[in-house]
Amino acid sequence: MLATLATPVVLDNGFVLLAVVSLILGLVYRAYSPTGFSDDLSLIREAPGKKHFSIWTRISFYFNCASLYRDVYDKFSKRGMPVLVPTLGTRKEIFLPYSSMKWALSQPPSVLGMWEAFNEMFQLGHSLGDEKYMIDTWPHLLARHVLTQELDEYILAVHEELKHAVDTRFGTDTENWATLDLLDTIRMVVNQVGSRFAVGLPLCRDEEYLRLLMSAIDGIVESAGVTGFAPTFLRPLIGSLASSRTRGRLAKLEAKYDPIFKERIRIMQSEKPEASDPTDLLQKMMRYAQKNRPDELETSQMTKRLLMANLGFIYQPNFAMSNMILNIVNSDAEYGTISTLREEAATHLLIFGRGRNSCPGRFLVDFQLKMMVSHLLTNYDIKFPDEYQGQRPPNRWLLEFIFPPRAVKVMVKRRAAV
């Protein structure tokens, strides 16, 4: 989950300085803070009975996390044992073995829920001004209902938008190859398609809006990353400073939404039946707020609610989709991966499930990813640039996150009529 939500922007720029400051503050802070976990838990790479991680273990998290996680797997997970592992700033996490998965998934949210963990991760009290945008999750519950009970009403519109987004950004030239920045292109395609579900036409095709929305989402994640480096007692100060640009982006986003929100309120106050409402999540959210959260039916709060919904629908698929394309293009020709997938895309759309604490946007993400792969492989030829010599550039580790290669390129050409 963290790997899909973290951004390399804040971690690449000034990462070493943040890591060093974090380590110094952490060493001072740990002397005055309890571990917060059972004394029976082992600490990775520490002697039995140790209560705190050494500076070398924390350094290994920042600069050689792959090796640290290999030790977690080899020495604990494979043996069915939990272990405590250092993470960002002064945080610690319990790594459960696979044998505990059934137990974890069976626990009710009151015992093992995701929203409290997400609240700690995102630190929304600083960037959005109130933790309720993560703790009071009514838009997510509403989205879950829409995406499970009413999904058929949205599929055709989402598919239409995906074709428009892909054809616009990948091009329609059947004669010449175009070289694309894969990550940026996929980000904008996913953003546009997710926005079709969230706010509908014409806003989902407004390039300025799409860039602004993505920068606001990036700001939430960047602020969370910077604030997470700091000990708890410093987070109010660090969080306020780190969120200053995010607040500016939110103000611009509010200005973009304001006339749309007012028009939607006018629709709700008219004599028209709800069946004639615009078919998008925003309208569902506003109807719900009108009946159940009237104090939130104003531009500032609805902007933040919609931003958090978009984070799930738009941000998560970017890295997954980029990696899928890179892996497909890199597949051995002898296995005929692309031709097999093209054949399968013509007749199948596989569905896979999740646990009870899964993100409600997974249903939309499932359809997005599969429809995108299907449309791309059916209508485009894709290859690596010549300078890659037919080899996929390796992913990169940054803390515990694994990202697609930075600025990775692909070459695309529209296939002749098929």
Short mmCIF file of C-alpha atoms in Angstrom, two decimals:
data_model
loop_
_atom_site.label_atom_id
_atom_site.label_comp_id
_atom_site.label_asym_id
_atom_site.label_seq_id
_atom_site.Cartn_x
_atom_site.Cartn_y
_atom_site.Cartn_z
CA MET A 1 0.00 0.00 0.00
CA LEU A 2 2.73 2.49 0.94
CA ALA A 3 4.52 1.80 -2.31
CA THR A 4 1.53 2.91 -4.34
CA LEU A 5 0.95 6.06 -2.33
CA ALA A 6 4.44 7.41 -1.72
CA THR A 7 5.95 9.91 -4.11
CA PRO A 8 9.60 10.01 -5.14
CA VAL A 9 9.49 13.81 -5.42
CA VAL A 10 10.05 14.65 -1.76
CA LEU A 11 12.32 11.68 -1.16
CA ASP A 12 14.66 12.41 -4.07
CA ASN A 13 14.97 16.11 -3.34
CA GLY A 14 16.71 16.66 -0.05
CA PHE A 15 16.34 13.02 0.94
CA VAL A 16 19.80 12.71 2.56
CA LEU A 17 19.29 15.88 4.61
CA LEU A 18 15.88 14.70 5.81
CA ALA A 19 17.26 11.29 6.68
CA VAL A 20 20.16 12.70 8.70
CA VAL A 21 17.96 15.18 10.57
CA SER A 22 15.45 12.42 11.24
CA LEU A 23 18.10 10.14 12.65
CA ILE A 24 19.47 12.81 14.98
CA LEU A 25 16.03 13.78 16.23
CA GLY A 26 15.04 10.14 16.55
CA LEU A 27 18.06 9.26 18.68
CA VAL A 28 17.28 12.12 21.06
CA TYR A 29 13.58 11.41 21.13
CA ARG A 30 13.77 7.67 21.66
CA ALA A 31 15.42 8.08 25.07
CA TYR A 32 12.21 9.67 26.36
CA SER A 33 9.60 7.57 24.60
CA PRO A 34 8.28 4.03 25.23
CA THR A 35 8.47 1.45 22.50
CA GLY A 36 4.68 1.15 22.28
CA PHE A 37 4.90 -2.57 21.47
CA SER A 38 5.01 -5.82 23.41
CA ASP A 39 8.34 -6.70 24.99
CA ASP A 40 8.04 -10.14 23.40
CA LEU A 41 8.50 -8.74 19.89
CA SER A 42 11.93 -9.09 18.34
CA LEU A 43 13.56 -6.10 16.67
CA ILE A 44 15.08 -6.81 13.29
CA ARG A 45 18.91 -6.97 13.42
CA GLU A 46 18.94 -6.31 17.18
CA ALA A 47 19.92 -8.61 20.04
CA PRO A 48 17.16 -10.27 22.11
CA GLY A 49 15.81 -7.93 24.75
CA LYS A 50 16.73 -4.70 22.93
CA LYS A 51 14.07 -1.97 23.23
CA HIS A 52 15.28 0.43 20.54
CA PHE A 53 16.87 0.18 17.12
CA SER A 54 20.52 1.04 16.77
CA ILE A 55 21.54 3.87 14.50
CA TRP A 56 22.98 1.31 12.05
CA THR A 57 19.66 -0.51 11.70
CA ARG A 58 17.88 2.77 11.04
CA ILE A 59 20.54 3.78 8.52
CA SER A 60 20.04 0.48 6.71
CA PHE A 61 16.32 1.30 6.36
CA TYR A 62 17.13 4.59 4.65
CA PHE A 63 19.96 3.45 2.41
CA ASN A 64 19.67 -0.33 1.94
CA CYS A 65 16.07 -1.24 2.65
CA ALA A 66 16.11 -4.15 0.21
CA SER A 67 18.70 -5.95 2.34
CA LEU A 68 16.81 -5.15 5.55
CA TYR A 69 13.58 -6.57 4.17
CA ARG A 70 15.38 -9.66 2.94
CA ASP A 71 16.40 -10.31 6.55
CA VAL A 72 12.80 -9.79 7.65
CA TYR A 73 11.64 -12.43 5.19
CA ASP A 74 14.43 -14.97 5.66
CA LYS A 75 14.74 -14.79 9.45
CA PHE A 76 11.15 -14.18 10.53
CA SER A 77 8.38 -14.31 7.90
CA LYS A 78 9.44 -17.69 6.48
CA ARG A 79 9.45 -19.06 10.01
CA GLY A 80 5.97 -17.74 10.84
CA MET A 81 7.25 -15.11 13.27
CA PRO A 82 6.35 -11.40 13.59
CA VAL A 83 9.10 -8.81 13.87
CA LEU A 84 9.40 -5.10 14.56
CA VAL A 85 11.00 -3.05 11.75
CA PRO A 86 12.12 0.61 11.64
CA THR A 87 10.42 2.89 9.13
CA LEU A 88 10.12 6.59 8.35
CA GLY A 89 11.35 8.94 11.07
CA THR A 90 10.86 7.47 14.53
CA ARG A 91 8.09 5.11 13.43
CA LYS A 92 8.14 1.33 13.80
CA GLU A 93 6.00 -1.28 12.10
CA ILE A 94 5.11 -4.87 12.88
CA PHE A 95 5.67 -7.24 9.99
CA LEU A 96 3.32 -10.20 10.27
CA PRO A 97 4.09 -13.52 8.57
CA TYR A 98 1.85 -14.85 5.83
CA SER A 99 0.46 -17.40 8.29
CA SER A 100 -1.19 -14.50 10.17
CA MET A 101 -2.98 -13.19 7.08
CA LYS A 102 -6.21 -15.11 7.67
CA TRP A 103 -6.39 -13.81 11.23
CA ALA A 104 -5.66 -10.22 10.14
CA LEU A 105 -8.35 -10.23 7.44
CA SER A 106 -10.91 -11.64 9.89
CA GLN A 107 -10.54 -8.79 12.37
CA PRO A 108 -13.25 -6.10 12.49
CA PRO A 109 -12.22 -2.49 11.84
CA SER A 110 -12.52 -1.75 15.58
CA VAL A 111 -9.66 -4.19 16.21
CA LEU A 112 -7.53 -3.92 13.09
CA GLY A 113 -8.74 -1.10 10.87
CA MET A 114 -6.94 0.78 8.13
CA TRP A 115 -8.18 4.32 8.63
CA GLU A 116 -6.27 5.02 11.84
CA ALA A 117 -3.10 3.77 10.16
CA PHE A 118 -3.80 5.91 7.09
CA ASN A 119 -4.42 8.90 9.35
CA GLU A 120 -1.01 8.43 10.94
CA MET A 121 0.54 8.03 7.51
CA PHE A 122 -1.03 11.07 5.81
CA GLN A 123 -1.05 13.55 8.72
CA LEU A 124 -4.10 15.32 7.25
CA GLY A 125 -4.53 17.50 10.31
CA HIS A 126 -1.63 19.55 8.93
CA SER A 127 -2.24 19.51 5.19
CA LEU A 128 -6.07 19.62 5.15
CA GLY A 129 -6.62 21.16 8.57
CA ASP A 130 -8.69 18.31 10.04
CA GLU A 131 -8.21 14.58 10.58
CA LYS A 132 -11.89 13.96 9.85
CA TYR A 133 -11.13 13.71 6.14
CA MET A 134 -9.46 10.38 6.92
CA ILE A 135 -11.28 9.25 10.06
CA ASP A 136 -14.87 10.10 9.04
CA THR A 137 -14.84 8.12 5.81
CA TRP A 138 -18.36 8.63 4.50
CA PRO A 139 -17.22 9.43 0.91
CA HIS A 140 -15.30 6.14 0.80
CA LEU A 141 -18.30 4.19 2.07
CA LEU A 142 -20.47 5.97 -0.47
CA ALA A 143 -17.98 5.15 -3.24
CA ARG A 144 -17.98 1.51 -2.13
CA HIS A 145 -21.75 1.41 -2.50
CA VAL A 146 -21.68 3.10 -5.90
CA LEU A 147 -18.91 0.87 -7.21
CA THR A 148 -20.54 -2.35 -6.02
CA GLN A 149 -24.25 -1.62 -6.47
CA GLU A 150 -24.29 0.83 -9.39
CA LEU A 151 -21.07 0.07 -11.27
CA ASP A 152 -22.88 -0.80 -14.49
CA GLU A 153 -24.06 2.80 -14.78
CA TYR A 154 -20.46 4.02 -14.97
CA ILE A 155 -18.62 1.38 -17.00
CA LEU A 156 -19.46 2.70 -20.47
CA ALA A 157 -18.55 6.29 -19.55
CA VAL A 158 -15.25 5.19 -17.98
CA HIS A 159 -14.44 3.04 -21.01
CA GLU A 160 -15.25 5.91 -23.36
CA GLU A 161 -12.99 8.24 -21.40
CA LEU A 162 -10.17 5.72 -21.34
CA LYS A 163 -10.22 5.40 -25.13
CA HIS A 164 -10.28 9.18 -25.48
CA ALA A 165 -7.41 9.66 -23.00
CA VAL A 166 -5.21 6.92 -24.48
CA ASP A 167 -5.79 7.96 -28.09
CA THR A 168 -5.13 11.62 -27.23
CA ARG A 169 -1.94 11.03 -25.27
CA PHE A 170 -0.53 8.03 -27.15
CA GLY A 171 -1.47 9.42 -30.55
CA THR A 172 -3.12 7.97 -33.63
CA ASP A 173 -0.20 8.00 -36.10
CA THR A 174 0.04 4.58 -37.77
CA GLU A 175 3.24 5.39 -39.69
CA ASN A 176 5.68 6.90 -37.20
CA TRP A 177 6.84 5.90 -33.75
CA ALA A 178 6.41 8.42 -30.91
CA THR A 179 8.59 8.44 -27.79
CA LEU A 180 6.71 9.04 -24.52
CA ASP A 181 7.62 9.59 -20.90
CA LEU A 182 5.74 6.58 -19.59
CA LEU A 183 5.11 7.68 -16.00
CA ASP A 184 3.84 11.14 -16.89
CA THR A 185 1.67 9.79 -19.71
CA ILE A 186 0.11 7.09 -17.53
CA ARG A 187 -0.46 9.57 -14.69
CA MET A 188 -2.47 11.82 -16.97
CA VAL A 189 -4.44 8.98 -18.55
CA VAL A 190 -5.40 7.55 -15.16
CA ASN A 191 -6.15 11.05 -13.88
CA GLN A 192 -8.50 11.77 -16.77
CA VAL A 193 -10.29 8.44 -16.53
CA GLY A 194 -10.67 8.67 -12.74
CA SER A 195 -11.95 12.23 -13.10
CA ARG A 196 -14.63 11.07 -15.52
CA PHE A 197 -15.98 8.90 -12.70
CA ALA A 198 -15.42 11.54 -10.01
CA VAL A 199 -16.60 14.80 -11.62
CA GLY A 200 -17.72 13.90 -15.15
CA LEU A 201 -17.56 15.95 -18.34
CA PRO A 202 -16.29 18.52 -19.23
CA LEU A 203 -13.95 18.94 -16.25
CA CYS A 204 -12.28 15.55 -16.74
CA ARG A 205 -10.84 16.82 -20.06
CA ASP A 206 -9.62 20.17 -18.70
CA GLU A 207 -5.83 19.89 -18.84
CA GLU A 208 -5.29 22.71 -16.33
CA TYR A 209 -7.63 21.01 -13.87
CA LEU A 210 -5.97 17.61 -14.31
CA ARG A 211 -2.50 19.04 -13.65
CA LEU A 212 -3.78 21.03 -10.67
CA LEU A 213 -5.52 17.99 -9.20
CA MET A 214 -2.39 15.87 -9.55
CA SER A 215 -0.22 18.55 -7.97
CA ALA A 216 -2.63 18.81 -5.03
CA ILE A 217 -2.54 15.03 -4.53
CA ASP A 218 1.25 15.09 -4.80
CA GLY A 219 1.25 17.83 -2.17
CA ILE A 220 -0.71 15.68 0.27
CA VAL A 221 1.78 12.84 -0.10
CA GLU A 222 4.83 15.12 -0.01
CA SER A 223 3.59 16.79 3.17
CA ALA A 224 2.95 13.40 4.75
CA GLY A 225 6.46 12.23 3.85
CA VAL A 226 8.20 15.30 5.28
CA THR A 227 6.06 15.34 8.44
CA GLY A 228 6.61 11.62 8.95
CA PHE A 229 10.35 12.18 9.30
CA ALA A 230 9.80 14.24 12.46
CA PRO A 231 9.21 13.01 16.02
CA THR A 232 5.62 13.40 17.20
CA PHE A 233 6.23 16.52 19.31
CA LEU A 234 7.67 18.39 16.29
CA ARG A 235 5.00 17.42 13.76
CA PRO A 236 2.70 20.42 14.34
CA LEU A 237 5.55 22.76 13.37
CA ILE A 238 7.05 20.61 10.60
CA GLY A 239 3.61 19.70 9.24
CA SER A 240 2.52 23.33 9.03
CA LEU A 241 5.67 24.33 7.16
CA ALA A 242 5.60 21.30 4.86
CA SER A 243 1.95 21.88 3.94
CA SER A 244 2.24 25.53 2.91
CA ARG A 245 2.40 24.78 -0.83
CA THR A 246 -0.37 22.22 -0.49
CA ARG A 247 -2.67 24.83 1.01
CA GLY A 248 -1.96 27.10 -1.96
CA ARG A 249 -2.84 24.33 -4.40
CA LEU A 250 -6.03 23.63 -2.48
CA ALA A 251 -7.06 27.27 -2.82
CA LYS A 252 -6.64 27.06 -6.61
CA LEU A 253 -8.57 23.80 -6.69
CA GLU A 254 -11.39 25.34 -4.68
CA ALA A 255 -11.62 28.19 -7.20
CA LYS A 256 -11.93 25.59 -9.97
CA TYR A 257 -14.64 23.64 -8.19
CA ASP A 258 -16.68 26.54 -6.81
CA PRO A 259 -18.87 27.29 -9.88
CA ILE A 260 -19.44 23.54 -10.40
CA PHE A 261 -20.51 23.01 -6.80
CA LYS A 262 -22.90 25.95 -7.00
CA GLU A 263 -24.41 24.57 -10.20
CA ARG A 264 -24.85 21.14 -8.59
CA ILE A 265 -26.58 22.74 -5.58
CA ARG A 266 -28.90 24.56 -7.97
CA ILE A 267 -29.74 21.20 -9.57
CA MET A 268 -30.51 19.69 -6.17
CA GLN A 269 -32.77 22.59 -5.28
CA SER A 270 -34.73 22.33 -8.52
CA GLU A 271 -37.85 20.26 -9.12
CA LYS A 272 -35.96 17.70 -11.22
CA PRO A 273 -35.94 14.11 -9.89
CA GLU A 274 -32.68 12.63 -8.64
CA ALA A 275 -32.76 10.17 -11.54
CA SER A 276 -31.84 13.07 -13.85
CA ASP A 277 -28.74 14.03 -11.81
CA PRO A 278 -25.29 14.01 -13.44
CA THR A 279 -23.84 10.50 -13.23
CA ASP A 280 -20.65 10.95 -11.22
CA LEU A 281 -19.38 10.53 -7.68
CA LEU A 282 -19.48 14.26 -6.96
CA GLN A 283 -23.25 14.39 -7.36
CA LYS A 284 -23.65 11.34 -5.12
CA MET A 285 -21.45 13.00 -2.50
CA MET A 286 -23.38 16.24 -2.61
CA ARG A 287 -26.73 14.48 -2.31
CA TYR A 288 -25.40 12.54 0.69
CA ALA A 289 -24.00 15.68 2.30
CA GLN A 290 -27.29 17.51 1.76
CA LYS A 291 -29.12 14.82 3.75
CA ASN A 292 -26.49 13.72 6.27
CA ARG A 293 -23.67 16.30 6.45
CA PRO A 294 -25.27 19.68 5.67
CA ASP A 295 -22.44 21.52 7.44
CA GLU A 296 -20.02 20.12 4.83
CA LEU A 297 -22.03 21.23 1.80
CA GLU A 298 -19.70 24.10 0.98
CA THR A 299 -16.77 24.50 -1.41
CA SER A 300 -13.81 24.22 0.97
CA GLN A 301 -14.89 21.01 2.69
CA MET A 302 -16.28 19.34 -0.42
CA THR A 303 -13.00 20.12 -2.22
CA LYS A 304 -11.05 18.28 0.46
CA ARG A 305 -13.51 15.39 0.47
CA LEU A 306 -13.27 15.05 -3.30
CA LEU A 307 -9.48 15.35 -3.18
CA MET A 308 -9.25 12.40 -0.79
CA ALA A 309 -11.58 10.33 -2.96
CA ASN A 310 -9.45 11.15 -6.01
CA LEU A 311 -6.30 10.08 -4.19
CA GLY A 312 -7.61 6.53 -4.18
CA PHE A 313 -9.06 6.52 -7.70
CA ILE A 314 -6.22 8.35 -9.44
CA TYR A 315 -2.97 8.01 -7.51
CA GLN A 316 -2.79 4.32 -6.76
CA PRO A 317 -2.93 2.85 -10.31
CA ASN A 318 -0.10 4.97 -11.74
CA PHE A 319 2.88 2.89 -10.70
CA ALA A 320 1.04 -0.41 -11.15
CA MET A 321 0.04 0.46 -14.71
CA SER A 322 3.54 1.68 -15.61
CA ASN A 323 5.12 -1.50 -14.27
CA MET A 324 2.59 -3.66 -16.10
CA ILE A 325 3.45 -2.02 -19.42
CA LEU A 326 7.20 -2.27 -18.82
CA ASN A 327 6.91 -5.94 -17.86
CA ILE A 328 4.74 -6.78 -20.85
CA VAL A 329 7.10 -5.05 -23.30
CA ASN A 330 10.07 -6.76 -21.63
CA SER A 331 8.56 -10.24 -21.81
CA ASP A 332 10.44 -12.85 -23.81
CA ALA A 333 9.26 -13.01 -27.41
CA GLU A 334 9.30 -16.81 -27.29
CA TYR A 335 6.34 -16.78 -24.91
CA GLY A 336 4.21 -14.59 -27.16
CA THR A 337 2.97 -12.57 -24.19
CA ILE A 338 1.63 -9.63 -26.17
CA SER A 339 -0.19 -11.71 -28.77
CA THR A 340 -1.66 -13.91 -26.02
CA LEU A 341 -2.87 -10.89 -24.08
CA ARG A 342 -4.33 -9.36 -27.23
CA GLU A 343 -6.32 -12.52 -27.83
CA GLU A 344 -7.45 -12.67 -24.22
CA ALA A 345 -8.38 -8.97 -24.20
CA ALA A 346 -10.87 -9.59 -26.95
CA THR A 347 -12.87 -12.07 -24.89
CA HIS A 348 -12.12 -11.78 -21.19
CA LEU A 349 -12.15 -9.31 -18.32
CA LEU A 350 -10.94 -11.01 -15.16
CA ILE A 351 -12.07 -9.82 -11.73
CA PHE A 352 -10.05 -10.25 -8.53
CA GLY A 353 -11.00 -9.53 -4.94
CA ARG A 354 -9.59 -8.08 -1.73
CA GLY A 355 -10.09 -8.19 2.02
CA ARG A 356 -12.63 -6.31 4.12
CA ASN A 357 -10.25 -3.39 4.76
CA SER A 358 -9.52 -2.85 1.08
CA CYS A 359 -9.92 0.48 -0.67
CA PRO A 360 -13.40 0.92 -2.17
CA GLY A 361 -11.79 2.35 -5.30
CA ARG A 362 -10.31 -1.05 -6.12
CA PHE A 363 -13.32 -1.89 -8.30
CA LEU A 364 -12.73 1.15 -10.48
CA VAL A 365 -8.98 0.53 -10.46
CA ASP A 366 -9.52 -3.08 -11.56
CA PHE A 367 -11.55 -1.96 -14.54
CA GLN A 368 -9.17 0.87 -15.37
CA LEU A 369 -6.09 -1.34 -15.43
CA LYS A 370 -7.66 -4.12 -17.45
CA MET A 371 -9.39 -1.85 -19.92
CA MET A 372 -6.19 0.14 -20.39
CA VAL A 373 -4.07 -2.94 -21.06
CA SER A 374 -6.71 -4.25 -23.41
CA HIS A 375 -7.01 -0.99 -25.35
CA LEU A 376 -3.26 -0.40 -25.52
CA LEU A 377 -2.31 -3.86 -26.73
CA THR A 378 -5.19 -4.08 -29.16
CA ASN A 379 -4.58 -0.70 -30.77
CA TYR A 380 -0.87 0.06 -30.31
CA ASP A 381 2.55 -1.42 -30.88
CA ILE A 382 4.87 -0.65 -27.97
CA LYS A 383 8.62 -1.10 -27.68
CA PHE A 384 11.63 0.22 -25.80
CA PRO A 385 13.83 2.95 -27.35
CA ASP A 386 16.93 1.64 -29.13
CA GLU A 387 19.25 2.93 -26.40
CA TYR A 388 17.71 0.45 -23.94
CA GLN A 389 19.03 -2.40 -26.13
CA GLY A 390 15.84 -4.37 -25.60
CA GLN A 391 16.23 -4.44 -21.81
CA ARG A 392 13.79 -3.07 -19.28
CA PRO A 393 15.44 -0.43 -17.04
CA PRO A 394 15.38 -1.77 -13.47
CA ASN A 395 13.02 -0.45 -10.83
CA ARG A 396 14.57 1.57 -8.04
CA TRP A 397 14.33 1.24 -4.28
CA LEU A 398 13.72 4.39 -2.24
CA LEU A 399 13.28 3.55 1.45
CA GLU A 400 10.71 0.72 1.43
CA PHE A 401 9.21 1.83 -1.87
CA ILE A 402 9.87 0.29 -5.27
CA PHE A 403 9.32 2.72 -8.13
CA PRO A 404 9.43 2.32 -11.90
CA PRO A 405 12.60 3.83 -13.38
CA ARG A 406 12.61 7.62 -13.38
CA ALA A 407 11.90 9.23 -16.76
CA VAL A 408 11.59 5.81 -18.40
CA LYS A 409 10.60 6.04 -22.07
CA VAL A 410 8.58 3.83 -24.36
CA MET A 411 7.94 4.10 -28.09
CA VAL A 412 4.40 3.71 -29.39
CA LYS A 413 2.71 3.55 -32.77
CA ARG A 414 -0.96 3.15 -33.55
CA ARG A 415 -1.65 -0.16 -35.21
CA ALA A 416 -3.33 -0.17 -38.58
CA ALA A 417 -7.02 -1.05 -38.53
CA VAL A 418 -7.48 -4.39 -36.76
#
